[in-house]
mmCIF file of C-alpha atoms and ligand atoms in Angstrom:
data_model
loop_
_atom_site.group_PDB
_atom_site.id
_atom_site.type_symbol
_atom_site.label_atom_id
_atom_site.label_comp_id
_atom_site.label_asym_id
_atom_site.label_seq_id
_atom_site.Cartn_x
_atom_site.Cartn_y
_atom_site.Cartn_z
ATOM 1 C CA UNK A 512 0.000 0.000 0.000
ATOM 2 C CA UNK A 513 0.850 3.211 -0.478
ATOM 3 C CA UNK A 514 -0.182 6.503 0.674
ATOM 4 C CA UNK A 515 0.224 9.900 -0.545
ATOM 5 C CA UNK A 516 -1.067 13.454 -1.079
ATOM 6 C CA UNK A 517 -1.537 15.740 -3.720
ATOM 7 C CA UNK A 518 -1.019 19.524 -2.676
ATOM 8 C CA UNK A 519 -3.298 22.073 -3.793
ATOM 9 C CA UNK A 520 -2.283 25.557 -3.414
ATOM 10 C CA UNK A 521 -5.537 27.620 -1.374
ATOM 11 C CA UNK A 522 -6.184 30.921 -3.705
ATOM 12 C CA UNK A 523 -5.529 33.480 -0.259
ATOM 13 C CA UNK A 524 -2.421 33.331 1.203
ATOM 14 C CA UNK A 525 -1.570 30.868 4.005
ATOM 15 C CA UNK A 526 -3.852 28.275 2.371
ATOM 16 C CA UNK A 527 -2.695 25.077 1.365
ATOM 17 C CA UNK A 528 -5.119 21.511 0.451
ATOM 18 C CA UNK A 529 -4.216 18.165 1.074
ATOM 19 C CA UNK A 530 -5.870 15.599 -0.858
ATOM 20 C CA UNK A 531 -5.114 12.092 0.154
ATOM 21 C CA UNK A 532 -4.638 9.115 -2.542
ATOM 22 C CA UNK A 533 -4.126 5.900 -1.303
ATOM 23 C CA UNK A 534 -2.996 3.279 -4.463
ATOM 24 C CA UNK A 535 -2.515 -0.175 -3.691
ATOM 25 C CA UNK A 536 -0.416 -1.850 -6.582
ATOM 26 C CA UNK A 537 -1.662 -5.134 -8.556
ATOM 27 C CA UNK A 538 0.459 -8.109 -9.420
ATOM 28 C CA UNK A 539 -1.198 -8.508 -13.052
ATOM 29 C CA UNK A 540 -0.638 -6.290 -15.810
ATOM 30 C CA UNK A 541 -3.767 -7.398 -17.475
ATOM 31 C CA UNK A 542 -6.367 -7.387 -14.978
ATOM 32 C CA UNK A 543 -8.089 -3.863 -14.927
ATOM 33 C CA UNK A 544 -7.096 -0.574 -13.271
ATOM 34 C CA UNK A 545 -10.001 0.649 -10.648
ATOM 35 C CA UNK A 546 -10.202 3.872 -8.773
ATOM 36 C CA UNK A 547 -12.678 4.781 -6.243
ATOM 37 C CA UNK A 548 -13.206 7.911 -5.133
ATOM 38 C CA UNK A 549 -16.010 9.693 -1.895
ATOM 39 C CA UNK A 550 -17.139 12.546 -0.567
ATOM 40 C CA UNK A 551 -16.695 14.902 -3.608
ATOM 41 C CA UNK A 552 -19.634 16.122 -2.151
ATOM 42 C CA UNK A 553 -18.488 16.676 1.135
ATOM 43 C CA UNK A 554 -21.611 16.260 3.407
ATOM 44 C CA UNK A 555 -21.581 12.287 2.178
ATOM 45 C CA UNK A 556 -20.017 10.076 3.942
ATOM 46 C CA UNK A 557 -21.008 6.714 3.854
ATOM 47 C CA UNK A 558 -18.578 6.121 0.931
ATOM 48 C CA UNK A 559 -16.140 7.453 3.139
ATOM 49 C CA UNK A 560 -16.785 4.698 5.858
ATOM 50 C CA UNK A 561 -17.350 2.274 3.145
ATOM 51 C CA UNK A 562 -13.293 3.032 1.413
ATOM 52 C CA UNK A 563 -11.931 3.199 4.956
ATOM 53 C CA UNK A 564 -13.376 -0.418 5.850
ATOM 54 C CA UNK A 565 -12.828 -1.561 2.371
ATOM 55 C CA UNK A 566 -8.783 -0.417 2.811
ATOM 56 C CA UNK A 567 -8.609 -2.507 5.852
ATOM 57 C CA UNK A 568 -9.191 -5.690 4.150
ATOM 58 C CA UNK A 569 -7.217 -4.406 0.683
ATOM 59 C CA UNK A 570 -4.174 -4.000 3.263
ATOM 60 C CA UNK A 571 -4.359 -7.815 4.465
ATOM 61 C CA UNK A 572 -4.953 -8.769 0.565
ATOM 62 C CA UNK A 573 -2.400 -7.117 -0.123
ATOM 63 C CA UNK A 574 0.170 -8.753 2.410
ATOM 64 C CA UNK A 575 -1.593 -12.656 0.925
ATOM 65 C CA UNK A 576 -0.636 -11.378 -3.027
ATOM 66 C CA UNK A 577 -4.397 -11.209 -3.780
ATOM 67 C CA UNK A 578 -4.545 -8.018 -5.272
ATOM 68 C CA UNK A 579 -4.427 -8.497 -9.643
ATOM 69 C CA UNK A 580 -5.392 -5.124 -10.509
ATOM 70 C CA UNK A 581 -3.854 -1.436 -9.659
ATOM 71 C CA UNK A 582 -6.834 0.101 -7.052
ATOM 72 C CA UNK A 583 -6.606 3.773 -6.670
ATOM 73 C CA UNK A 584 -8.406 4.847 -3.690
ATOM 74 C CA UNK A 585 -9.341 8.691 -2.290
ATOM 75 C CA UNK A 586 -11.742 8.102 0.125
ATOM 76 C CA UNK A 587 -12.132 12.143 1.070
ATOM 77 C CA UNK A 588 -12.219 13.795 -2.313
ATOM 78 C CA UNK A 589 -12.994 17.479 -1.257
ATOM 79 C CA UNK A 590 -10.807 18.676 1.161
ATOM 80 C CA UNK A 591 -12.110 22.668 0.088
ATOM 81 C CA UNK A 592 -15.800 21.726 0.782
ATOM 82 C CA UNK A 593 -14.970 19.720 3.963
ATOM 83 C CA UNK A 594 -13.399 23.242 5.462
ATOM 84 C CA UNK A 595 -16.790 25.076 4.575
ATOM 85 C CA UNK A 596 -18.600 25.357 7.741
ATOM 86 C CA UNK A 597 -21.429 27.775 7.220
ATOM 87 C CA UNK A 598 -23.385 29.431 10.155
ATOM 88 C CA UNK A 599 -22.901 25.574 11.627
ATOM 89 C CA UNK A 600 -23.958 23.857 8.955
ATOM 90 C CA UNK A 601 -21.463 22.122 6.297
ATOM 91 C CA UNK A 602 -21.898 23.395 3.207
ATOM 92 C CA UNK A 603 -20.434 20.314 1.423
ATOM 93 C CA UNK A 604 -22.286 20.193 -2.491
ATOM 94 C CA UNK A 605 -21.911 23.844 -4.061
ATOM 95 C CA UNK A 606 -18.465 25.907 -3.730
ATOM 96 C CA UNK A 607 -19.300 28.897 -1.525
ATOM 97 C CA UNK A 608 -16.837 31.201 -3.587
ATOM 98 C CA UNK A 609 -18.268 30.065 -7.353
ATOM 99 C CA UNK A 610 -21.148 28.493 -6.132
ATOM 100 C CA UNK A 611 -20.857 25.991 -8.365
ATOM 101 C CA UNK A 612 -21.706 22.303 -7.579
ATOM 102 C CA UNK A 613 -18.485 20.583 -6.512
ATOM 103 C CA UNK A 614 -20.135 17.265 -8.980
ATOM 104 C CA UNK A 615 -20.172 19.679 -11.981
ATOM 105 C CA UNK A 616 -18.047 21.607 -14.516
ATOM 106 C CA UNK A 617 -15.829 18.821 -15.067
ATOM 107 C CA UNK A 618 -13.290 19.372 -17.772
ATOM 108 C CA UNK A 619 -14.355 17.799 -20.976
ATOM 109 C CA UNK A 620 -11.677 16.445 -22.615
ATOM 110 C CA UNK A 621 -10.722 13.096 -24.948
ATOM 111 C CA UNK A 622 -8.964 10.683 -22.636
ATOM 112 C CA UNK A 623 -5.863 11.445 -25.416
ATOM 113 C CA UNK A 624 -5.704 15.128 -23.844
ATOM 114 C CA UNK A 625 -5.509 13.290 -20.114
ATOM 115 C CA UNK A 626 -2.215 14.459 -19.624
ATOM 116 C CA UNK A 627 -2.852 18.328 -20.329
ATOM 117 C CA UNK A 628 -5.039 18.361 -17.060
ATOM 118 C CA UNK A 629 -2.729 18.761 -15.085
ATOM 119 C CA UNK A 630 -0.207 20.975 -16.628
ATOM 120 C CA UNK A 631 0.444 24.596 -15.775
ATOM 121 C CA UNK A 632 -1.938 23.855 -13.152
ATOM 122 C CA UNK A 633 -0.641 26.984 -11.170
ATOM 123 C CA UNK A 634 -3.219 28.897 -13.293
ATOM 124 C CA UNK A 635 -5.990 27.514 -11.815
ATOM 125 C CA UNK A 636 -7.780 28.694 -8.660
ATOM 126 C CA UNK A 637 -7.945 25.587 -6.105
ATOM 127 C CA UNK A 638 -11.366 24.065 -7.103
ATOM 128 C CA UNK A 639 -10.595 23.871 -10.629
ATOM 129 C CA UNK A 640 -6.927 22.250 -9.684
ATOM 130 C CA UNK A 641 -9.002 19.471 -7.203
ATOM 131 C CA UNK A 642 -11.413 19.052 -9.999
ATOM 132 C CA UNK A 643 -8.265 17.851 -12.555
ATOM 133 C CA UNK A 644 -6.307 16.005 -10.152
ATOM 134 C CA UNK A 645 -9.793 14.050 -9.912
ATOM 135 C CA UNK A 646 -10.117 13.335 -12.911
ATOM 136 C CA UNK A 647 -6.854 12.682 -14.237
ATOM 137 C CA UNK A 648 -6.083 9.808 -11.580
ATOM 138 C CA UNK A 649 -9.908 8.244 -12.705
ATOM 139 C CA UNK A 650 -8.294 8.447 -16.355
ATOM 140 C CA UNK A 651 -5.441 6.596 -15.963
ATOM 141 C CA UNK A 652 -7.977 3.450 -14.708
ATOM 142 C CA UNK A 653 -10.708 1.292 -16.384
ATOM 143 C CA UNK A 654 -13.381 1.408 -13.595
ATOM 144 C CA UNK A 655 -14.343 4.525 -12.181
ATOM 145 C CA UNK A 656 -16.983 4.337 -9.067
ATOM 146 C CA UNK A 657 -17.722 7.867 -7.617
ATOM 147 C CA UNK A 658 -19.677 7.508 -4.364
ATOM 148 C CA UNK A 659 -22.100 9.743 -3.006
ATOM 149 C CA UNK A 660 -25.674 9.756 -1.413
ATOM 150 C CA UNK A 661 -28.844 11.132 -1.419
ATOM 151 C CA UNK A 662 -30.705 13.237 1.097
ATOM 152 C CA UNK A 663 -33.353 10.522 2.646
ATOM 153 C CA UNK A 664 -32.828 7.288 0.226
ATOM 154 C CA UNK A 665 -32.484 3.819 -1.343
ATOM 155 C CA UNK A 666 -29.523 2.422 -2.124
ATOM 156 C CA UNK A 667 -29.149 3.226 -6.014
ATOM 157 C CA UNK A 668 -26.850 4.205 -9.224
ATOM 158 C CA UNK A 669 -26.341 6.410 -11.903
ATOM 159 C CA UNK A 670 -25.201 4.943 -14.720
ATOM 160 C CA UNK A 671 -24.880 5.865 -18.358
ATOM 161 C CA UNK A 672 -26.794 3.549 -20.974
ATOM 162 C CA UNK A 673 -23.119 3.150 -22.660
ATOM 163 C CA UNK A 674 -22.575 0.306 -19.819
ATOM 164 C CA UNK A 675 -25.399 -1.006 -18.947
ATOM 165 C CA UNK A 676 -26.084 -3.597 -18.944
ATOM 166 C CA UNK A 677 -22.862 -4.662 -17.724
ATOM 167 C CA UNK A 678 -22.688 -2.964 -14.580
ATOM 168 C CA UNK A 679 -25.791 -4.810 -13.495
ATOM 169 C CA UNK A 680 -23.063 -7.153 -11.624
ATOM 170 C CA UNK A 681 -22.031 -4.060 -9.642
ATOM 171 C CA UNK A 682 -26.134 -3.054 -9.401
ATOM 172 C CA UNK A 683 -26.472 -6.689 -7.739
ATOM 173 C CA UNK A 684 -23.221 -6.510 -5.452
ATOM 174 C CA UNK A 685 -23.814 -3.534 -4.312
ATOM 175 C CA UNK A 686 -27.786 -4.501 -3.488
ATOM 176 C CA UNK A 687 -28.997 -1.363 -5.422
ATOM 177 C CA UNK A 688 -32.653 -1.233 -5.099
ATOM 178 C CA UNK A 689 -33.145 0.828 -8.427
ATOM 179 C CA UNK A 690 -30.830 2.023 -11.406
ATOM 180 C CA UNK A 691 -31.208 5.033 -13.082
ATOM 181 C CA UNK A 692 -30.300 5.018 -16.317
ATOM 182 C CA UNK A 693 -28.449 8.259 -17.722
ATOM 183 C CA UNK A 694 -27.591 9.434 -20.936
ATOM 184 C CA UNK A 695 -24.378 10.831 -19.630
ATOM 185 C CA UNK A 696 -25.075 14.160 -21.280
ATOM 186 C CA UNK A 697 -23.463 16.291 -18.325
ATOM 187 C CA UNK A 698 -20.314 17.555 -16.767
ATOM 188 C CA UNK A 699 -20.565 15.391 -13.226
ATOM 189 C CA UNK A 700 -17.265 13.730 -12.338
ATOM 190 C CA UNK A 701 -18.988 10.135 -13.520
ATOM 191 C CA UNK A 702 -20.043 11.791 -17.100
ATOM 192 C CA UNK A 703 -16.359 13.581 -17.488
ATOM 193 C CA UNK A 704 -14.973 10.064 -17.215
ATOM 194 C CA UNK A 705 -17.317 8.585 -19.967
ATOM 195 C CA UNK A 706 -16.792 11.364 -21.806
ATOM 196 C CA UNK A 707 -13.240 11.127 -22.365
ATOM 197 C CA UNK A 708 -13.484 7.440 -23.248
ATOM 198 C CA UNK A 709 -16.090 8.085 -25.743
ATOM 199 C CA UNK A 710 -14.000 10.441 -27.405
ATOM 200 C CA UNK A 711 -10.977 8.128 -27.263
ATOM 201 C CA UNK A 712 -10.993 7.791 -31.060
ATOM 202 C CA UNK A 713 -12.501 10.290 -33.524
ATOM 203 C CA UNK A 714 -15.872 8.407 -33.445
ATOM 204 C CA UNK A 715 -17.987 8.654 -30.840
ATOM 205 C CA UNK A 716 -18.235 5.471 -29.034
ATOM 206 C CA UNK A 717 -21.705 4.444 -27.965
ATOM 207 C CA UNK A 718 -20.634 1.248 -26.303
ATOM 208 C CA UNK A 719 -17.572 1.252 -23.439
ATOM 209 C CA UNK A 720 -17.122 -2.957 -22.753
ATOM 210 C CA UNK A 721 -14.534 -3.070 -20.311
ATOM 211 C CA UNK A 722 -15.141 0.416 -18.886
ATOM 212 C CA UNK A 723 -16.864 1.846 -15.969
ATOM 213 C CA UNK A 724 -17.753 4.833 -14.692
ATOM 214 C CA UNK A 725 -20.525 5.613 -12.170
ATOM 215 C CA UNK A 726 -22.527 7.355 -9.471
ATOM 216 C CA UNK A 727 -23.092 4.808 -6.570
ATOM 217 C CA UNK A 728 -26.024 6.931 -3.918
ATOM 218 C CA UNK A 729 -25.448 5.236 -1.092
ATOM 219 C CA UNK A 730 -28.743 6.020 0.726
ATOM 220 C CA UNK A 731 -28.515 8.807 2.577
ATOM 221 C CA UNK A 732 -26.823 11.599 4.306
ATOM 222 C CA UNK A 733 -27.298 10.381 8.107
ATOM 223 C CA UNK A 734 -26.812 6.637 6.678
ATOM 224 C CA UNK A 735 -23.192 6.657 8.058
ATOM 225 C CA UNK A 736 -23.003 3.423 10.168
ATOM 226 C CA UNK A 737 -20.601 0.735 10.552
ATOM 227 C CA UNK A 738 -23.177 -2.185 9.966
ATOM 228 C CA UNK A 739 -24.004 -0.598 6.541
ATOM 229 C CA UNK A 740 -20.000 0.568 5.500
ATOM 230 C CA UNK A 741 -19.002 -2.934 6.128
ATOM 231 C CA UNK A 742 -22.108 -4.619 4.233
ATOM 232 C CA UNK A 743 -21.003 -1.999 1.318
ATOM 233 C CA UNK A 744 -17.889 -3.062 1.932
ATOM 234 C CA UNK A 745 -18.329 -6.547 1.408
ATOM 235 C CA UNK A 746 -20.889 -5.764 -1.470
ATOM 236 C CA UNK A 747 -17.921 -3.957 -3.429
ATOM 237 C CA UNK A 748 -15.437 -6.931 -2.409
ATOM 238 C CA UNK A 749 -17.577 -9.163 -4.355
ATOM 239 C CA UNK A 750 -17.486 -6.844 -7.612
ATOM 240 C CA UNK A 751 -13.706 -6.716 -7.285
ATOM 241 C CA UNK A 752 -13.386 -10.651 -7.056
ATOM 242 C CA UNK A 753 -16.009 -10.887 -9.754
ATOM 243 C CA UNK A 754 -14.139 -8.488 -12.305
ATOM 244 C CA UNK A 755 -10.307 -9.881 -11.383
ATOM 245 C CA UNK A 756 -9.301 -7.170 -9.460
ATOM 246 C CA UNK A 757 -8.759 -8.849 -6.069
ATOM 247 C CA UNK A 758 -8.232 -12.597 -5.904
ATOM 248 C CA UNK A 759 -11.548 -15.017 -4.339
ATOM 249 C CA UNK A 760 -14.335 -16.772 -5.127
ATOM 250 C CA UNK A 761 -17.284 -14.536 -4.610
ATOM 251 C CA UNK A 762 -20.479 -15.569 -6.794
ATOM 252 C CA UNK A 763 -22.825 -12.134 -7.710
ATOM 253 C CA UNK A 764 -26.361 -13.130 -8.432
ATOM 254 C CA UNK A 765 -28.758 -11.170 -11.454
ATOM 255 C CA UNK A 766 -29.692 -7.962 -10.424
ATOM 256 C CA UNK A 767 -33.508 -7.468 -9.455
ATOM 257 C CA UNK A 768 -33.870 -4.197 -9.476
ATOM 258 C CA UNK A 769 -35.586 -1.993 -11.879
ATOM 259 C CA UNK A 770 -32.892 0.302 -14.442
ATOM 260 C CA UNK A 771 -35.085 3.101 -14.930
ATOM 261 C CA UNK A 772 -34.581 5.500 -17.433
ATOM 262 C CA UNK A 773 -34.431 9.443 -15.774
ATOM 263 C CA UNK A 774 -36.774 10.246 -18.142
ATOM 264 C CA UNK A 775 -38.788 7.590 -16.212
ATOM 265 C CA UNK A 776 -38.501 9.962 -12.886
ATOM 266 C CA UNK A 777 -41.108 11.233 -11.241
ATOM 267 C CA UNK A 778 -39.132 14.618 -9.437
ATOM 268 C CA UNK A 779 -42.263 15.291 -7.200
ATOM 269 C CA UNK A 780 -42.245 19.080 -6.351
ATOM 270 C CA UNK A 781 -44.124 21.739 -3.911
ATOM 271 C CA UNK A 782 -46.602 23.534 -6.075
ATOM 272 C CA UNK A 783 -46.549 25.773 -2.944
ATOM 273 C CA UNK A 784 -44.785 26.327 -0.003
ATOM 274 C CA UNK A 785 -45.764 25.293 3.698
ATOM 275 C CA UNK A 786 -44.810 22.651 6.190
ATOM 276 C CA UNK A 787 -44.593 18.979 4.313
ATOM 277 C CA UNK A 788 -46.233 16.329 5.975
ATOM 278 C CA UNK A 789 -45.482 12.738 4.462
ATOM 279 C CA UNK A 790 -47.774 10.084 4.152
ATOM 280 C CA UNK A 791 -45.077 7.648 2.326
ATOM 281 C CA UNK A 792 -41.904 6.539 2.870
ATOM 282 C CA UNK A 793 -38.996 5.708 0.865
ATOM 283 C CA UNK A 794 -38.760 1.997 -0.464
ATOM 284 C CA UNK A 795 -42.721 2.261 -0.799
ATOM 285 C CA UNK A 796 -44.648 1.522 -4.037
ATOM 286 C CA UNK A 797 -47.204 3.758 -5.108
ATOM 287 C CA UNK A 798 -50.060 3.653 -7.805
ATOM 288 C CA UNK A 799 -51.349 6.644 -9.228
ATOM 289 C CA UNK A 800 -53.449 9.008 -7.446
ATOM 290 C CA UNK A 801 -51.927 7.588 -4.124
ATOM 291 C CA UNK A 802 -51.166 10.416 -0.990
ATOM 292 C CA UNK A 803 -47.695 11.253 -0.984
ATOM 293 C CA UNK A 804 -47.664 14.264 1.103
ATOM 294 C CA UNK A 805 -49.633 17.344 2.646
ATOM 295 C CA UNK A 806 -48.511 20.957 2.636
ATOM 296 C CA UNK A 807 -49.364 23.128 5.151
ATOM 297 C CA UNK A 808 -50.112 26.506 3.065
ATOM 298 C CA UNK A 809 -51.657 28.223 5.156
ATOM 299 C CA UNK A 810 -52.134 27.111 9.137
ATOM 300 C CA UNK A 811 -55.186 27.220 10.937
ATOM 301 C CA UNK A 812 -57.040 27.890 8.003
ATOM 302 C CA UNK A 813 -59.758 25.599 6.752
ATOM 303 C CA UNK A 814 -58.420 26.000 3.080
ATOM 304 C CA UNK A 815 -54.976 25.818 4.342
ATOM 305 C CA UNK A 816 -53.449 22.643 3.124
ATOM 306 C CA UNK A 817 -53.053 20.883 -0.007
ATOM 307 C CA UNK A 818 -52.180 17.237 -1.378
ATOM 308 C CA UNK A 819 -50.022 16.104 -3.261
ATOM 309 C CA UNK A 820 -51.014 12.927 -5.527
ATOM 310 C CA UNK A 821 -48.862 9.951 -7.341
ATOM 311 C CA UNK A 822 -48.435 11.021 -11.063
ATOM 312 C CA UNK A 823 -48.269 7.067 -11.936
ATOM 313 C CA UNK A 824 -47.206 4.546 -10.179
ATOM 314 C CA UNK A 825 -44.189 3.213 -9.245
ATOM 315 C CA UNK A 826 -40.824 2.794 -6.246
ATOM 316 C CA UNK A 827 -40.083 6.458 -3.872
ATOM 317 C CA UNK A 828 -36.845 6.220 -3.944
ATOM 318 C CA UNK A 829 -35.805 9.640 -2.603
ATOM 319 C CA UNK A 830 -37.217 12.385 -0.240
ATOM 320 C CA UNK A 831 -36.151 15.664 1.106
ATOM 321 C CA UNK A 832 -35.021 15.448 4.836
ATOM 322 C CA UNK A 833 -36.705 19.220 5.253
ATOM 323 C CA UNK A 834 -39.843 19.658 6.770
ATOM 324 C CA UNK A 835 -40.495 23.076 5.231
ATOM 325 C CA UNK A 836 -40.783 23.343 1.453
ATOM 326 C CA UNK A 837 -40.357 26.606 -1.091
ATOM 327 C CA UNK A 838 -42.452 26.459 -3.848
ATOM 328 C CA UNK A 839 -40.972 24.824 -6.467
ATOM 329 C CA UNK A 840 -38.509 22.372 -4.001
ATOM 330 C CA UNK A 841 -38.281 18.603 -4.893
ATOM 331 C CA UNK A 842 -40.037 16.420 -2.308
ATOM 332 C CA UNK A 843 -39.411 13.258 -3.311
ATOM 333 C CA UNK A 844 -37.873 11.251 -6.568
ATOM 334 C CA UNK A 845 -40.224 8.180 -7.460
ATOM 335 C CA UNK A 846 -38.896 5.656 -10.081
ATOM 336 C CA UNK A 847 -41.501 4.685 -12.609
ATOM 337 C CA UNK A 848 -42.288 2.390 -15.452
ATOM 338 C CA UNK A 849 -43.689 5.567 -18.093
ATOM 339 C CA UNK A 850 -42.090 8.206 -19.067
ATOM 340 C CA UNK A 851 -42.686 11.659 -16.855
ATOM 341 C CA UNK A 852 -45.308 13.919 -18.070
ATOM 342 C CA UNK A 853 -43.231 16.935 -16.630
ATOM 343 C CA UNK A 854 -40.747 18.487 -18.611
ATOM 344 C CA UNK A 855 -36.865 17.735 -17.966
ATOM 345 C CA UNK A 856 -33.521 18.825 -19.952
ATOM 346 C CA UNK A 857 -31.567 16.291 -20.658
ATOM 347 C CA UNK A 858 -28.440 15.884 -18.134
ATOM 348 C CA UNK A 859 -28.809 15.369 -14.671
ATOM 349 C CA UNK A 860 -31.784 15.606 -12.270
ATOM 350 C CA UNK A 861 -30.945 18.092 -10.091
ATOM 351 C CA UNK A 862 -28.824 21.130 -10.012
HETATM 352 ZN ZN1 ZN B 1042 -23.477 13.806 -4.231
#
């Protein structure tokens, strides 16, 4: 094993990052390159506790000769959004001084340009330098997992069409209850990756076999326990004894879930603001017309609450931890077998 960090200069004086990279080295040329990577944003942490358990038992592999394939591991991605504490609260998905999401504004390049990321880097303020060190390690392997969570949620992935089905075996390991289907049309860490490789030759590849790159949401924010980081744990052991990356015998079954297109998303939103009250639950199934939640628009008033009704049917898979909702928020994210009457850009779901 070994250990490292990459220094990134802070843009005010006195400032300096530390990004820690810890790279354990495989014993077959052949087998494929992974790199794992949490807490880009850096509010979610059980990938965090996930890498950290998962290092543990990569360390004794390591000392038996099991490991085949180079792993690349940063298991605290965002050292910059870590450090901003904000009136008490961490402010861990948009950068306070660009506010720009930390998960977006990824470089687009062709994984032939890989090397130019990180040259002259000196003339980049600090987020932009994170963002290329990020994404230049992820080039240099063949499976790319980024892990992050939701706010209250399943366990589920983003993946783009261009491998699935394949990753179903990581779907399965990693008992994802739903995969979303993308069509990698952004500039998220996950979608940089696929770019590059899709650009890899002058044609633009549809198909990546071999490759990965994706968004694991590892349920949600407060989901930071060390029951669930070692069951992740063991869930991404199998994958890396199923692909060749680590040495055992570790069967994955079919995956079960649903792969849902986001098209197929039903973002449920507050038509007006007041105080939410939820009938459902994530992990329930809904049909259509079912009571999802009640807003409190206007207290004490007989006329003062509305409901809010199942487009179609189908799995909640996400819902806002906040009890009081602007018009307009997103309440809840509902996987579903028809395509979404509401309108959506292509890209990703939420800002
Ligand atoms: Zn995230």
């Amino acid at each position: 094993m070994d250990f490292s960090e990459i220094i990134i200069p802070g843009d005010t004086p006195g400032i300096v990052w530390r990004l820690p990279v810890i790279r354990f080295k495989g014993r077959d040329d052949a087998a494929p390159k992974v790199y794992l990577q949490a807490a880009l944003h850096a509010n979610e942490l059980p990938g965090t506790a996930l890498l950290h358990v998962l290092c543990e038992r990569l360390r004794q592999a390591d000392v038996e000769g099991a490991i085949l394939g180079d792993i690349t591991i940063v298991p605290q991605a965002n050292p910059i959004g870590a450090a901003q504490s904000h009136f008490g609260e961490l402010q861990g998905r948009f950068d306070l001084g660009s506010r720009t999401n930390f998960n977006r504004d990824f470089p687009l390049v062709a994984l032939g340009e890989r090397l130019s990321l990180t040259d002259d880097l000196d003339r980049y303020p600090a987020i932009e330098q994170l963002k290329r060190q990020l994404l230049h390690m992820a080039l240099g392997a063949d499976l790319v997992l980024d892990l992050h969570c939701d706010d209250e949620s399943l366990q589920y992935a983003y993946v783009d069409e261009a491998f699935w089905p394949e990753a179903a075996d990581l779907a399965s390991a990693l008992d994802m209850a739903v995969v979303f289907l993308a069509d990698g049309e952004s500039s998220a860490f996950e979608e940089a990756v696929g770019h590059a490789w899709k650009y890899e030759r002058t044609e633009k590849a549809t198909r990546l076999p071999g490759r990965l790159s994706v968004t694991l949401e590892l349920r949600g924010t407060r989901d930071v326990y060390p029951d669930m980081a070692r069951k992740d744990a063991d869930g991404l052991w199998r994958f890396l004894c199923a692909r060749g990356i680590v040495r055992g015998d570790m069967a994955i079954g079919p995956f079960k879930g649903p792969a849902t297109p986001l098209d197929n998303i039903e973002m449920i939103r507050a038509p007006l603001s007041g105080a939410v009250l939820f009938h459902r639950d994530i992990g329930d199934t809904v049909v259509v017309g079912d009571l999802l939640a009640t807003i409190i628009t206007a207290p004490g008033r007989e006329d003062g609450t509305i409901d809010i009704q199942a487009p179609q049917a189908g799995l909640i898979t996400t819902r806002t931890s906040q009890r009081f909702a602007r018009r307009g928020d997103n309440l809840m994210k509902i996987a579903c077998s028809e395509k979404t009457k509401a309108a959506r850009k292509p890209g990703t779901l939420e800002a």
